[in-house]
């Protein structure tokens, strides 16, 4: 990781915020799309609540370095500044990304990006344009706010960061 750029995924959230998770399947697909586009490694960051999800993502792509529960918060700014891109769910750790100049894409489900987006000049939030967005619910029968955000649509937005 010291010798080249990489993409950071922050796929988790607080154990009580399951609806704020985009999902391991989406991160797996996105990791392969990014690898096909740029050949960059993917680094997973997360806490104890994220271990299962990170493990599942890492087991489906050999270009992933799984640092879930292996880093201290104080190490993250250094990891972030060496990244080329950060893709994160709406989670507390995402707020540290704004301390770097690294382009960050925040995936929002039931939370309002205007209220929860990290402060930073290179942070962009994405949210599905559905009627029930910003509901802040803890349970949901359809999870459309995340289902309607495909890995391909996220990759397109990533391309916009790089003027592709």
C-alpha positions as YAML, in Angstrom:
chain: A
units: angstrom
residues:
- id: 1
  name: UNK
  ca: [0.00, 0.00, 0.00]
- id: 2
  name: UNK
  ca: [2.91, 2.35, 0.49]
- id: 3
  name: UNK
  ca: [4.01, 2.23, -3.13]
- id: 4
  name: UNK
  ca: [0.83, 2.94, -5.10]
- id: 5
  name: UNK
  ca: [-2.61, 4.46, -4.90]
- id: 6
  name: UNK
  ca: [-5.66, 2.45, -3.90]
- id: 7
  name: UNK
  ca: [-9.40, 2.88, -3.45]
- id: 8
  name: UNK
  ca: [-10.89, 2.74, 0.03]
- id: 9
  name: UNK
  ca: [-14.31, 1.25, 0.72]
- id: 10
  name: UNK
  ca: [-16.09, 1.94, 4.01]
- id: 11
  name: UNK
  ca: [-18.99, -0.51, 3.62]
- id: 12
  name: UNK
  ca: [-20.30, -0.63, 7.16]
- id: 13
  name: UNK
  ca: [-22.26, 1.43, 9.62]
- id: 14
  name: UNK
  ca: [-23.32, 1.29, 13.21]
- id: 15
  name: UNK
  ca: [-25.00, -2.00, 14.15]
- id: 16
  name: UNK
  ca: [-28.28, -0.07, 14.56]
- id: 17
  name: UNK
  ca: [-27.95, 1.50, 11.11]
- id: 18
  name: UNK
  ca: [-28.39, -1.56, 8.88]
- id: 19
  name: UNK
  ca: [-30.53, 0.42, 6.39]
- id: 20
  name: UNK
  ca: [-27.58, 2.78, 5.86]
- id: 21
  name: UNK
  ca: [-25.59, -0.10, 4.33]
- id: 22
  name: UNK
  ca: [-25.43, -0.32, 0.54]
- id: 23
  name: UNK
  ca: [-24.64, -4.02, 0.88]
- id: 24
  name: UNK
  ca: [-21.77, -6.42, 0.36]
- id: 25
  name: UNK
  ca: [-23.06, -7.58, -3.04]
- id: 26
  name: UNK
  ca: [-22.96, -4.03, -4.39]
- id: 27
  name: UNK
  ca: [-19.47, -3.39, -3.01]
- id: 28
  name: UNK
  ca: [-18.27, -6.70, -4.51]
- id: 29
  name: UNK
  ca: [-19.55, -5.75, -7.96]
- id: 30
  name: UNK
  ca: [-18.16, -2.21, -7.64]
- id: 31
  name: UNK
  ca: [-14.75, -3.58, -6.61]
- id: 32
  name: UNK
  ca: [-14.56, -5.64, -9.81]
- id: 33
  name: UNK
  ca: [-15.72, -2.70, -11.93]
- id: 34
  name: UNK
  ca: [-13.00, -0.50, -10.40]
- id: 35
  name: UNK
  ca: [-10.37, -3.21, -10.87]
- id: 36
  name: UNK
  ca: [-11.34, -3.52, -14.53]
- id: 37
  name: UNK
  ca: [-11.13, 0.26, -14.98]
- id: 38
  name: UNK
  ca: [-7.94, 1.10, -13.11]
- id: 39
  name: UNK
  ca: [-6.33, -2.07, -11.72]
- id: 40
  name: UNK
  ca: [-6.16, -0.39, -8.29]
- id: 41
  name: UNK
  ca: [-6.28, -2.35, -5.08]
- id: 42
  name: UNK
  ca: [-9.30, -1.90, -2.84]
- id: 43
  name: UNK
  ca: [-8.79, -1.36, 0.90]
- id: 44
  name: UNK
  ca: [-11.65, -2.12, 3.30]
- id: 45
  name: UNK
  ca: [-12.00, -0.07, 6.47]
- id: 46
  name: UNK
  ca: [-14.48, -0.83, 9.21]
- id: 47
  name: UNK
  ca: [-15.08, -1.64, 12.83]
- id: 48
  name: UNK
  ca: [-16.23, -4.71, 14.73]
- id: 49
  name: UNK
  ca: [-19.82, -4.34, 13.48]
- id: 50
  name: UNK
  ca: [-18.56, -4.57, 9.89]
- id: 51
  name: UNK
  ca: [-16.38, -7.69, 10.06]
- id: 52
  name: UNK
  ca: [-18.83, -10.09, 8.41]
- id: 53
  name: UNK
  ca: [-19.62, -7.70, 5.57]
- id: 54
  name: UNK
  ca: [-15.95, -6.86, 4.96]
- id: 55
  name: UNK
  ca: [-14.99, -10.53, 5.09]
- id: 56
  name: UNK
  ca: [-17.62, -11.35, 2.47]
- id: 57
  name: UNK
  ca: [-16.44, -8.54, 0.19]
- id: 58
  name: UNK
  ca: [-12.76, -9.49, 0.55]
- id: 59
  name: UNK
  ca: [-13.45, -13.16, -0.15]
- id: 60
  name: UNK
  ca: [-14.94, -12.25, -3.52]
- id: 61
  name: UNK
  ca: [-12.02, -10.22, -4.90]
- id: 62
  name: UNK
  ca: [-8.31, -11.06, -4.62]
- id: 63
  name: UNK
  ca: [-7.39, -7.38, -5.18]
- id: 64
  name: UNK
  ca: [-8.82, -6.39, -1.80]
- id: 65
  name: UNK
  ca: [-6.82, -5.68, 1.36]
- id: 66
  name: UNK
  ca: [-9.15, -6.15, 4.32]
- id: 67
  name: UNK
  ca: [-8.14, -3.84, 7.18]
- id: 68
  name: UNK
  ca: [-11.49, -4.10, 8.92]
- id: 69
  name: UNK
  ca: [-10.93, -3.86, 12.71]
- id: 70
  name: UNK
  ca: [-7.16, -3.71, 12.14]
- id: 71
  name: UNK
  ca: [-6.72, 0.07, 12.22]
- id: 72
  name: UNK
  ca: [-7.09, 2.74, 14.84]
- id: 73
  name: UNK
  ca: [-9.03, 5.90, 14.05]
- id: 74
  name: UNK
  ca: [-5.80, 7.87, 14.39]
- id: 75
  name: UNK
  ca: [-4.28, 5.88, 11.47]
- id: 76
  name: UNK
  ca: [-7.10, 6.62, 9.05]
- id: 77
  name: UNK
  ca: [-6.08, 10.13, 7.91]
- id: 78
  name: UNK
  ca: [-2.74, 8.72, 6.75]
- id: 79
  name: UNK
  ca: [-4.47, 5.87, 4.91]
- id: 80
  name: UNK
  ca: [-6.95, 8.32, 3.37]
- id: 81
  name: UNK
  ca: [-4.35, 10.72, 2.01]
- id: 82
  name: UNK
  ca: [-2.65, 7.89, 0.08]
- id: 83
  name: UNK
  ca: [-5.93, 6.82, -1.55]
- id: 84
  name: UNK
  ca: [-7.11, 7.87, -4.99]
- id: 85
  name: UNK
  ca: [-10.79, 7.57, -4.02]
- id: 86
  name: UNK
  ca: [-13.00, 6.75, -1.03]
- id: 87
  name: UNK
  ca: [-16.46, 5.18, -1.34]
- id: 88
  name: UNK
  ca: [-18.42, 5.07, 1.89]
- id: 89
  name: UNK
  ca: [-21.80, 4.43, 3.38]
- id: 90
  name: UNK
  ca: [-23.15, 7.11, 5.69]
- id: 91
  name: UNK
  ca: [-21.15, 6.23, 8.80]
- id: 92
  name: UNK
  ca: [-19.12, 8.09, 11.38]
- id: 93
  name: UNK
  ca: [-15.80, 7.08, 9.86]
- id: 94
  name: UNK
  ca: [-16.79, 8.82, 6.64]
- id: 95
  name: UNK
  ca: [-16.54, 12.17, 8.41]
- id: 96
  name: UNK
  ca: [-12.79, 11.71, 8.69]
- id: 97
  name: UNK
  ca: [-12.53, 11.51, 4.89]
- id: 98
  name: UNK
  ca: [-13.25, 15.21, 4.63]
- id: 99
  name: UNK
  ca: [-9.91, 15.87, 6.33]
- id: 100
  name: UNK
  ca: [-8.16, 14.69, 3.17]
- id: 101
  name: UNK
  ca: [-8.25, 16.08, -0.36]
- id: 102
  name: UNK
  ca: [-9.17, 12.65, -1.70]
- id: 103
  name: UNK
  ca: [-12.39, 12.45, -3.72]
- id: 104
  name: UNK
  ca: [-15.05, 10.84, -1.54]
- id: 105
  name: UNK
  ca: [-18.40, 9.45, -2.61]
- id: 106
  name: UNK
  ca: [-20.91, 9.09, 0.23]
- id: 107
  name: UNK
  ca: [-23.73, 6.64, -0.44]
- id: 108
  name: UNK
  ca: [-26.88, 7.75, 1.34]
- id: 109
  name: UNK
  ca: [-29.94, 5.64, 1.96]
- id: 110
  name: UNK
  ca: [-32.55, 6.84, 4.44]
- id: 111
  name: UNK
  ca: [-30.51, 9.82, 5.66]
- id: 112
  name: UNK
  ca: [-30.46, 13.34, 4.27]
- id: 113
  name: UNK
  ca: [-27.08, 14.07, 2.64]
- id: 114
  name: UNK
  ca: [-27.44, 17.75, 3.45]
- id: 115
  name: UNK
  ca: [-27.43, 16.86, 7.15]
- id: 116
  name: UNK
  ca: [-24.94, 13.99, 7.25]
- id: 117
  name: UNK
  ca: [-22.40, 14.63, 4.50]
- id: 118
  name: UNK
  ca: [-18.80, 15.04, 5.68]
- id: 119
  name: UNK
  ca: [-17.36, 18.51, 5.29]
- id: 120
  name: UNK
  ca: [-14.76, 18.66, 2.56]
- id: 121
  name: UNK
  ca: [-14.25, 20.13, -0.88]
- id: 122
  name: UNK
  ca: [-13.99, 16.75, -2.62]
- id: 123
  name: UNK
  ca: [-16.97, 15.04, -0.97]
- id: 124
  name: UNK
  ca: [-20.02, 14.18, -3.02]
- id: 125
  name: UNK
  ca: [-23.17, 12.50, -1.73]
- id: 126
  name: UNK
  ca: [-25.44, 10.33, -3.81]
- id: 127
  name: UNK
  ca: [-28.98, 9.30, -3.00]
- id: 128
  name: UNK
  ca: [-31.74, 7.61, -4.98]
- id: 129
  name: UNK
  ca: [-34.43, 10.06, -6.05]
- id: 130
  name: UNK
  ca: [-37.41, 8.35, -4.49]
- id: 131
  name: UNK
  ca: [-40.44, 9.65, -2.63]
- id: 132
  name: UNK
  ca: [-39.50, 8.21, 0.74]
- id: 133
  name: UNK
  ca: [-35.86, 9.41, 0.78]
- id: 134
  name: UNK
  ca: [-34.64, 10.97, 4.03]
- id: 135
  name: UNK
  ca: [-37.12, 8.88, 6.05]
- id: 136
  name: UNK
  ca: [-34.56, 7.98, 8.76]
- id: 137
  name: UNK
  ca: [-36.42, 4.72, 9.41]
- id: 138
  name: UNK
  ca: [-34.71, 1.84, 11.17]
- id: 139
  name: UNK
  ca: [-36.81, -0.80, 9.38]
- id: 140
  name: UNK
  ca: [-38.15, -0.87, 5.83]
- id: 141
  name: UNK
  ca: [-39.94, -3.41, 3.66]
- id: 142
  name: UNK
  ca: [-38.36, -2.38, 0.36]
- id: 143
  name: UNK
  ca: [-35.02, -0.58, 0.98]
- id: 144
  name: UNK
  ca: [-35.49, 1.24, -2.36]
- id: 145
  name: UNK
  ca: [-33.11, 3.99, -1.34]
- id: 146
  name: UNK
  ca: [-30.24, 1.53, -1.67]
- id: 147
  name: UNK
  ca: [-31.68, -0.94, -4.17]
- id: 148
  name: UNK
  ca: [-32.01, 1.85, -6.75]
- id: 149
  name: UNK
  ca: [-28.29, 2.72, -6.51]
- id: 150
  name: UNK
  ca: [-26.50, 0.23, -8.74]
- id: 151
  name: UNK
  ca: [-22.74, -0.39, -8.84]
- id: 152
  name: UNK
  ca: [-22.79, 0.78, -12.47]
- id: 153
  name: UNK
  ca: [-24.41, 4.09, -11.50]
- id: 154
  name: UNK
  ca: [-21.84, 4.55, -8.74]
- id: 155
  name: UNK
  ca: [-19.02, 3.83, -11.22]
- id: 156
  name: UNK
  ca: [-20.42, 6.48, -13.54]
- id: 157
  name: UNK
  ca: [-20.30, 9.05, -10.73]
- id: 158
  name: UNK
  ca: [-16.75, 7.94, -9.89]
- id: 159
  name: UNK
  ca: [-15.87, 8.63, -13.53]
- id: 160
  name: UNK
  ca: [-17.22, 12.17, -13.10]
- id: 161
  name: UNK
  ca: [-14.65, 12.73, -10.33]
- id: 162
  name: UNK
  ca: [-11.97, 11.99, -12.92]
- id: 163
  name: UNK
  ca: [-13.72, 13.81, -15.80]
- id: 164
  name: UNK
  ca: [-14.14, 10.55, -17.72]
...
